[in-house]
């Protein structure tokens, strides 16, 4: 599981701490860029976000041994470079076999419009998947949308 925030989800926390799932924490903007880059065919990119963090330095617990607080899998140290005097770390892009997203409207050809906050990440998530499955509130005839309003 890649996540930027696990929050108050006690079930998720319990699964992580008891070793049922793997978790890689990623800053939200970096997560969005990992998806965008993956969908664009870019394998990796450098970002200043996270430089010097436990995740970047390596050793952050990704998965615990069942019944223990001892790490089974830890993060690897991220490659670091300096450009114009500023430190950056290398982040690999994310792709998936399937992307599941929620849209507002789609036409019969599969053009999709996202609404409000769904425009933040759904496009990047959709493009990062080899196959994208979109659930929409309404399917309309082809030609109904202004072509400039299509997001996907």
mmCIF file of C-alpha atoms in Angstrom:
data_model
loop_
_atom_site.group_PDB
_atom_site.id
_atom_site.type_symbol
_atom_site.label_atom_id
_atom_site.label_comp_id
_atom_site.label_asym_id
_atom_site.label_seq_id
_atom_site.Cartn_x
_atom_site.Cartn_y
_atom_site.Cartn_z
ATOM 1 C CA UNK A 1 0.000 0.000 0.000
ATOM 2 C CA UNK A 2 1.318 3.419 -0.971
ATOM 3 C CA UNK A 3 -0.220 6.129 1.174
ATOM 4 C CA UNK A 4 0.341 9.764 1.999
ATOM 5 C CA UNK A 5 -1.854 9.635 5.113
ATOM 6 C CA UNK A 6 -3.180 6.798 7.206
ATOM 7 C CA UNK A 7 -4.951 9.025 9.714
ATOM 8 C CA UNK A 8 -7.360 7.634 12.240
ATOM 9 C CA UNK A 9 -8.053 4.368 10.412
ATOM 10 C CA UNK A 10 -7.554 1.908 13.285
ATOM 11 C CA UNK A 11 -8.101 -1.139 11.059
ATOM 12 C CA UNK A 12 -5.365 -0.010 8.659
ATOM 13 C CA UNK A 13 -3.031 0.791 11.561
ATOM 14 C CA UNK A 14 -3.630 -2.631 13.105
ATOM 15 C CA UNK A 15 -2.967 -4.428 9.806
ATOM 16 C CA UNK A 16 0.281 -2.505 9.333
ATOM 17 C CA UNK A 17 1.527 -3.040 12.877
ATOM 18 C CA UNK A 18 0.658 -6.769 12.961
ATOM 19 C CA UNK A 19 2.472 -7.420 9.669
ATOM 20 C CA UNK A 20 -0.614 -8.124 7.522
ATOM 21 C CA UNK A 21 0.170 -5.407 4.969
ATOM 22 C CA UNK A 22 3.113 -3.486 3.589
ATOM 23 C CA UNK A 23 3.049 0.309 3.777
ATOM 24 C CA UNK A 24 5.170 2.854 1.970
ATOM 25 C CA UNK A 25 4.585 6.403 3.174
ATOM 26 C CA UNK A 26 4.848 9.018 0.433
ATOM 27 C CA UNK A 27 4.208 12.781 0.668
ATOM 28 C CA UNK A 28 0.928 13.561 -1.100
ATOM 29 C CA UNK A 29 2.430 15.741 -3.828
ATOM 30 C CA UNK A 30 5.113 13.127 -4.478
ATOM 31 C CA UNK A 31 2.436 10.422 -4.681
ATOM 32 C CA UNK A 32 0.562 12.471 -7.271
ATOM 33 C CA UNK A 33 3.756 12.990 -9.271
ATOM 34 C CA UNK A 34 4.651 9.269 -9.049
ATOM 35 C CA UNK A 35 1.267 8.495 -10.644
ATOM 36 C CA UNK A 36 1.513 11.279 -13.237
ATOM 37 C CA UNK A 37 5.016 10.238 -14.239
ATOM 38 C CA UNK A 38 4.040 6.573 -14.391
ATOM 39 C CA UNK A 39 1.125 7.381 -16.682
ATOM 40 C CA UNK A 40 3.442 9.441 -18.898
ATOM 41 C CA UNK A 41 5.999 6.631 -19.175
ATOM 42 C CA UNK A 42 8.621 8.404 -17.067
ATOM 43 C CA UNK A 43 10.331 5.781 -14.865
ATOM 44 C CA UNK A 44 11.623 8.103 -12.118
ATOM 45 C CA UNK A 45 12.171 11.737 -11.149
ATOM 46 C CA UNK A 46 14.057 13.833 -8.592
ATOM 47 C CA UNK A 47 12.256 15.835 -5.897
ATOM 48 C CA UNK A 48 13.437 17.879 -2.905
ATOM 49 C CA UNK A 49 10.492 16.618 -0.838
ATOM 50 C CA UNK A 50 11.603 14.071 1.733
ATOM 51 C CA UNK A 51 15.329 14.791 1.596
ATOM 52 C CA UNK A 52 16.838 13.758 4.946
ATOM 53 C CA UNK A 53 13.694 11.933 6.125
ATOM 54 C CA UNK A 54 13.725 8.443 7.636
ATOM 55 C CA UNK A 55 12.136 7.130 4.433
ATOM 56 C CA UNK A 56 14.862 8.713 2.257
ATOM 57 C CA UNK A 57 17.686 7.560 4.526
ATOM 58 C CA UNK A 58 16.469 3.954 4.455
ATOM 59 C CA UNK A 59 15.470 1.588 7.214
ATOM 60 C CA UNK A 60 11.879 2.807 7.625
ATOM 61 C CA UNK A 61 9.625 -0.213 8.397
ATOM 62 C CA UNK A 62 7.521 -1.211 5.374
ATOM 63 C CA UNK A 63 6.322 -4.477 6.919
ATOM 64 C CA UNK A 64 6.636 -5.923 10.409
ATOM 65 C CA UNK A 65 7.174 -9.556 11.343
ATOM 66 C CA UNK A 66 3.813 -11.007 12.388
ATOM 67 C CA UNK A 67 3.267 -10.728 16.141
ATOM 68 C CA UNK A 68 6.297 -8.492 16.541
ATOM 69 C CA UNK A 69 7.314 -4.857 16.241
ATOM 70 C CA UNK A 70 10.495 -5.980 14.487
ATOM 71 C CA UNK A 71 10.691 -4.874 10.830
ATOM 72 C CA UNK A 72 10.593 -7.635 8.225
ATOM 73 C CA UNK A 73 10.994 -5.262 5.244
ATOM 74 C CA UNK A 74 12.558 -1.802 5.435
ATOM 75 C CA UNK A 75 12.869 1.013 2.946
ATOM 76 C CA UNK A 76 16.010 1.260 0.851
ATOM 77 C CA UNK A 77 18.141 4.388 0.926
ATOM 78 C CA UNK A 78 17.061 6.706 -1.898
ATOM 79 C CA UNK A 79 19.586 8.022 -4.383
ATOM 80 C CA UNK A 80 20.401 11.668 -3.690
ATOM 81 C CA UNK A 81 21.826 14.308 -6.016
ATOM 82 C CA UNK A 82 22.539 18.004 -5.795
ATOM 83 C CA UNK A 83 21.362 20.371 -8.527
ATOM 84 C CA UNK A 84 22.164 24.087 -8.314
ATOM 85 C CA UNK A 85 23.125 23.652 -4.675
ATOM 86 C CA UNK A 86 19.842 21.990 -3.654
ATOM 87 C CA UNK A 87 19.486 18.338 -2.541
ATOM 88 C CA UNK A 88 17.031 16.017 -4.313
ATOM 89 C CA UNK A 89 16.064 12.360 -3.931
ATOM 90 C CA UNK A 90 15.110 9.935 -6.676
ATOM 91 C CA UNK A 91 11.529 8.661 -6.627
ATOM 92 C CA UNK A 92 10.369 5.825 -8.855
ATOM 93 C CA UNK A 93 7.086 6.252 -10.705
ATOM 94 C CA UNK A 94 3.982 4.192 -9.987
ATOM 95 C CA UNK A 95 2.014 2.147 -12.472
ATOM 96 C CA UNK A 96 -0.658 -0.494 -11.943
ATOM 97 C CA UNK A 97 -2.370 -3.237 -13.863
ATOM 98 C CA UNK A 98 -5.754 -1.661 -13.102
ATOM 99 C CA UNK A 99 -6.912 1.811 -12.176
ATOM 100 C CA UNK A 100 -10.351 2.253 -10.603
ATOM 101 C CA UNK A 101 -11.640 5.825 -10.660
ATOM 102 C CA UNK A 102 -14.903 7.697 -10.202
ATOM 103 C CA UNK A 103 -15.977 10.178 -12.859
ATOM 104 C CA UNK A 104 -18.924 12.504 -13.173
ATOM 105 C CA UNK A 105 -19.947 11.937 -16.796
ATOM 106 C CA UNK A 106 -18.722 9.809 -19.674
ATOM 107 C CA UNK A 107 -19.830 9.626 -23.262
ATOM 108 C CA UNK A 108 -20.410 6.444 -25.220
ATOM 109 C CA UNK A 109 -16.825 6.553 -26.580
ATOM 110 C CA UNK A 110 -15.326 6.611 -23.081
ATOM 111 C CA UNK A 111 -14.439 10.298 -22.765
ATOM 112 C CA UNK A 112 -14.703 11.279 -19.099
ATOM 113 C CA UNK A 113 -15.335 14.467 -17.156
ATOM 114 C CA UNK A 114 -14.322 14.611 -13.490
ATOM 115 C CA UNK A 115 -16.085 16.945 -11.083
ATOM 116 C CA UNK A 116 -14.692 19.087 -8.272
ATOM 117 C CA UNK A 117 -11.993 17.399 -6.139
ATOM 118 C CA UNK A 118 -12.102 14.247 -8.303
ATOM 119 C CA UNK A 119 -10.073 16.315 -10.783
ATOM 120 C CA UNK A 120 -7.140 16.349 -8.341
ATOM 121 C CA UNK A 121 -5.829 12.783 -8.736
ATOM 122 C CA UNK A 122 -8.268 10.687 -10.783
ATOM 123 C CA UNK A 123 -6.740 11.630 -14.118
ATOM 124 C CA UNK A 124 -3.237 10.689 -12.932
ATOM 125 C CA UNK A 125 -4.511 7.469 -11.331
ATOM 126 C CA UNK A 126 -6.374 6.528 -14.509
ATOM 127 C CA UNK A 127 -3.362 7.080 -16.744
ATOM 128 C CA UNK A 128 -1.051 5.110 -14.437
ATOM 129 C CA UNK A 129 -3.116 1.951 -14.942
ATOM 130 C CA UNK A 130 -2.669 -0.369 -17.918
ATOM 131 C CA UNK A 131 -6.453 -0.822 -17.822
ATOM 132 C CA UNK A 132 -8.711 1.865 -16.412
ATOM 133 C CA UNK A 133 -12.214 1.173 -15.102
ATOM 134 C CA UNK A 134 -14.299 4.302 -14.584
ATOM 135 C CA UNK A 135 -17.565 4.474 -12.677
ATOM 136 C CA UNK A 136 -19.621 7.515 -13.657
ATOM 137 C CA UNK A 137 -22.875 9.057 -12.531
ATOM 138 C CA UNK A 138 -24.142 9.486 -16.081
ATOM 139 C CA UNK A 139 -23.373 8.183 -19.578
ATOM 140 C CA UNK A 140 -24.326 10.586 -22.345
ATOM 141 C CA UNK A 141 -24.341 10.348 -26.155
ATOM 142 C CA UNK A 142 -21.049 10.978 -27.953
ATOM 143 C CA UNK A 143 -20.757 14.627 -28.994
ATOM 144 C CA UNK A 144 -22.561 15.945 -25.904
ATOM 145 C CA UNK A 145 -19.396 17.392 -24.324
ATOM 146 C CA UNK A 146 -17.411 20.385 -25.418
ATOM 147 C CA UNK A 147 -14.081 18.686 -26.326
ATOM 148 C CA UNK A 148 -12.233 21.189 -24.094
ATOM 149 C CA UNK A 149 -14.121 19.915 -21.046
ATOM 150 C CA UNK A 150 -12.913 16.297 -21.380
ATOM 151 C CA UNK A 151 -10.412 15.287 -18.705
ATOM 152 C CA UNK A 152 -9.757 11.700 -19.767
#
